[in-house]
Amino acid sequence: MSFEINGIDDMMQSLRYLDAERLAPAMLKEAVPIVKAAVVKRASMHRRTGAMVSSIKETKVTRNQYGYYICVRPTGKDEKGVRNMEKMAVLEYGSSRQTATPVLVPAVRESEEKVLEKMQEVFDREVDM
């Protein structure tokens, strides 16, 4: 039994010159607005003053020992000095006085397909496939 694969040499040659140091951040930067929109939409359902929702921002692309990543999260504090991320954590996980009403997990699930599509689009464009 034998089989033949055509085009694998061309693909391997393309992958050899793949610039992951440039490509991974580009993919993340173009996909993060999709996640941010989903988080803002979900968080807006729970808004009281709007301070937490309006503080939701994306971080810069960062690299650690596991690879590249980017975050979408509330930043800063409201006028009473309460951290907006603390409000998000209470929404997500609940507290002794409030039941959990997850925002982040559903937002990520809802946006996953579109994020993957956008990342694939960037990959294809950048690698010229």
Coordinates of C-alpha atoms in Angstrom, one line a residue:
M1 CA 0.0 0.0 0.0
S2 CA 1.3 3.5 -0.9
F3 CA -0.1 7.0 -1.1
E4 CA 1.1 10.3 -2.6
I5 CA 0.7 13.8 -1.3
N6 CA 1.0 16.6 -3.7
G7 CA 1.9 20.1 -2.6
I8 CA 3.3 19.2 0.8
D9 CA 6.7 20.5 -0.2
D10 CA 5.3 23.9 -1.1
M11 CA 3.4 24.1 2.2
M12 CA 6.4 23.1 4.3
Q13 CA 8.5 25.7 2.5
S14 CA 5.9 28.3 3.3
L15 CA 5.7 27.3 6.9
R16 CA 9.5 27.4 7.3
Y17 CA 9.4 31.1 6.6
L18 CA 6.4 31.8 8.7
D19 CA 7.2 34.8 10.9
A20 CA 5.3 33.8 14.1
E21 CA 6.7 36.8 16.0
R22 CA 4.8 39.1 13.6
L23 CA 1.9 36.8 12.7
A24 CA 0.6 35.9 16.1
P25 CA 0.3 39.5 17.4
A26 CA -1.4 40.5 14.2
M27 CA -3.9 37.8 14.5
L28 CA -4.7 38.7 18.1
K29 CA -4.9 42.4 17.4
E30 CA -7.4 42.0 14.6
A31 CA -9.5 39.4 16.5
V32 CA -9.7 41.1 19.9
P33 CA -12.4 43.7 18.9
I34 CA -14.8 40.8 18.4
V35 CA -14.3 39.6 22.0
K36 CA -14.4 43.1 23.4
A37 CA -17.8 43.8 21.7
A38 CA -19.2 40.5 23.2
V39 CA -17.9 41.3 26.7
V40 CA -19.3 44.9 26.5
K41 CA -22.7 43.6 25.3
R42 CA -22.9 41.0 28.1
A43 CA -21.7 43.4 30.8
S44 CA -24.1 46.1 29.6
M45 CA -27.0 43.8 30.7
H46 CA -25.8 44.4 34.3
R47 CA -25.0 48.1 34.2
R48 CA -25.9 50.3 37.1
T49 CA -23.8 53.4 36.5
G50 CA -21.9 52.3 33.4
A51 CA -18.5 52.8 35.0
M52 CA -17.5 49.2 34.7
V53 CA -18.8 48.8 31.2
S54 CA -17.1 51.9 29.9
S55 CA -13.8 50.9 31.4
I56 CA -13.6 47.6 29.4
K57 CA -10.5 47.7 27.3
E58 CA -8.1 45.3 25.6
T59 CA -4.5 45.0 26.7
K60 CA -1.5 45.0 24.4
V61 CA -0.3 41.8 23.0
T62 CA 2.1 40.2 25.4
R63 CA 4.3 37.1 25.2
N64 CA 5.1 34.7 28.1
Q65 CA 6.5 31.2 28.3
Y66 CA 3.2 29.8 26.9
G67 CA 3.0 32.1 23.8
Y68 CA 1.2 35.3 22.9
Y69 CA -1.9 36.5 24.5
I70 CA -4.2 39.6 24.8
C71 CA -6.9 40.3 27.5
V72 CA -10.2 42.1 27.5
R73 CA -11.0 43.4 31.0
P74 CA -12.4 46.3 33.0
T75 CA -9.8 48.8 34.1
G76 CA -9.6 51.5 36.8
K77 CA -12.0 52.4 39.6
D78 CA -15.4 54.0 39.8
E79 CA -16.1 57.3 41.6
K80 CA -16.4 55.4 45.0
G81 CA -13.0 53.8 44.5
V82 CA -14.3 50.3 43.7
R83 CA -12.1 48.5 41.1
N84 CA -14.1 47.8 38.0
M85 CA -12.4 44.4 37.7
E86 CA -13.7 43.6 41.2
K87 CA -17.3 44.3 39.9
M88 CA -16.7 42.0 37.0
A89 CA -15.4 39.2 39.3
V90 CA -18.5 39.5 41.4
L91 CA -20.7 39.3 38.3
E92 CA -18.8 36.3 37.0
Y93 CA -18.4 34.3 40.2
G94 CA -20.9 35.8 42.6
S95 CA -20.4 36.7 46.3
S96 CA -22.0 35.9 49.6
R97 CA -24.7 38.5 48.8
Q98 CA -25.0 38.1 45.0
T99 CA -25.5 35.0 42.8
A100 CA -23.2 34.6 39.9
T101 CA -24.3 36.1 36.5
P102 CA -21.4 35.2 34.2
V103 CA -20.3 37.7 31.6
L104 CA -16.9 36.6 30.5
V105 CA -17.4 32.9 29.9
P106 CA -20.6 33.4 27.8
A107 CA -19.0 36.3 25.8
V108 CA -16.0 34.2 25.0
R109 CA -18.2 31.3 23.9
E110 CA -20.4 33.5 21.8
S111 CA -17.4 35.1 20.0
E112 CA -15.2 32.0 19.6
E113 CA -16.3 31.1 16.1
K114 CA -16.0 34.7 14.7
V115 CA -12.6 35.1 16.4
L116 CA -11.3 31.9 14.9
E117 CA -12.6 33.0 11.5
K118 CA -10.9 36.4 11.8
M119 CA -7.6 34.8 12.9
Q120 CA -7.7 32.4 10.0
E121 CA -8.4 35.3 7.6
V122 CA -5.4 37.2 9.0
F123 CA -3.2 34.0 8.8
D124 CA -4.3 33.4 5.1
R125 CA -3.7 37.0 4.2
E126 CA -0.3 37.2 5.8
V127 CA 0.9 33.8 4.5
D128 CA -0.6 34.5 1.1
M129 CA -2.3 31.1 0.9

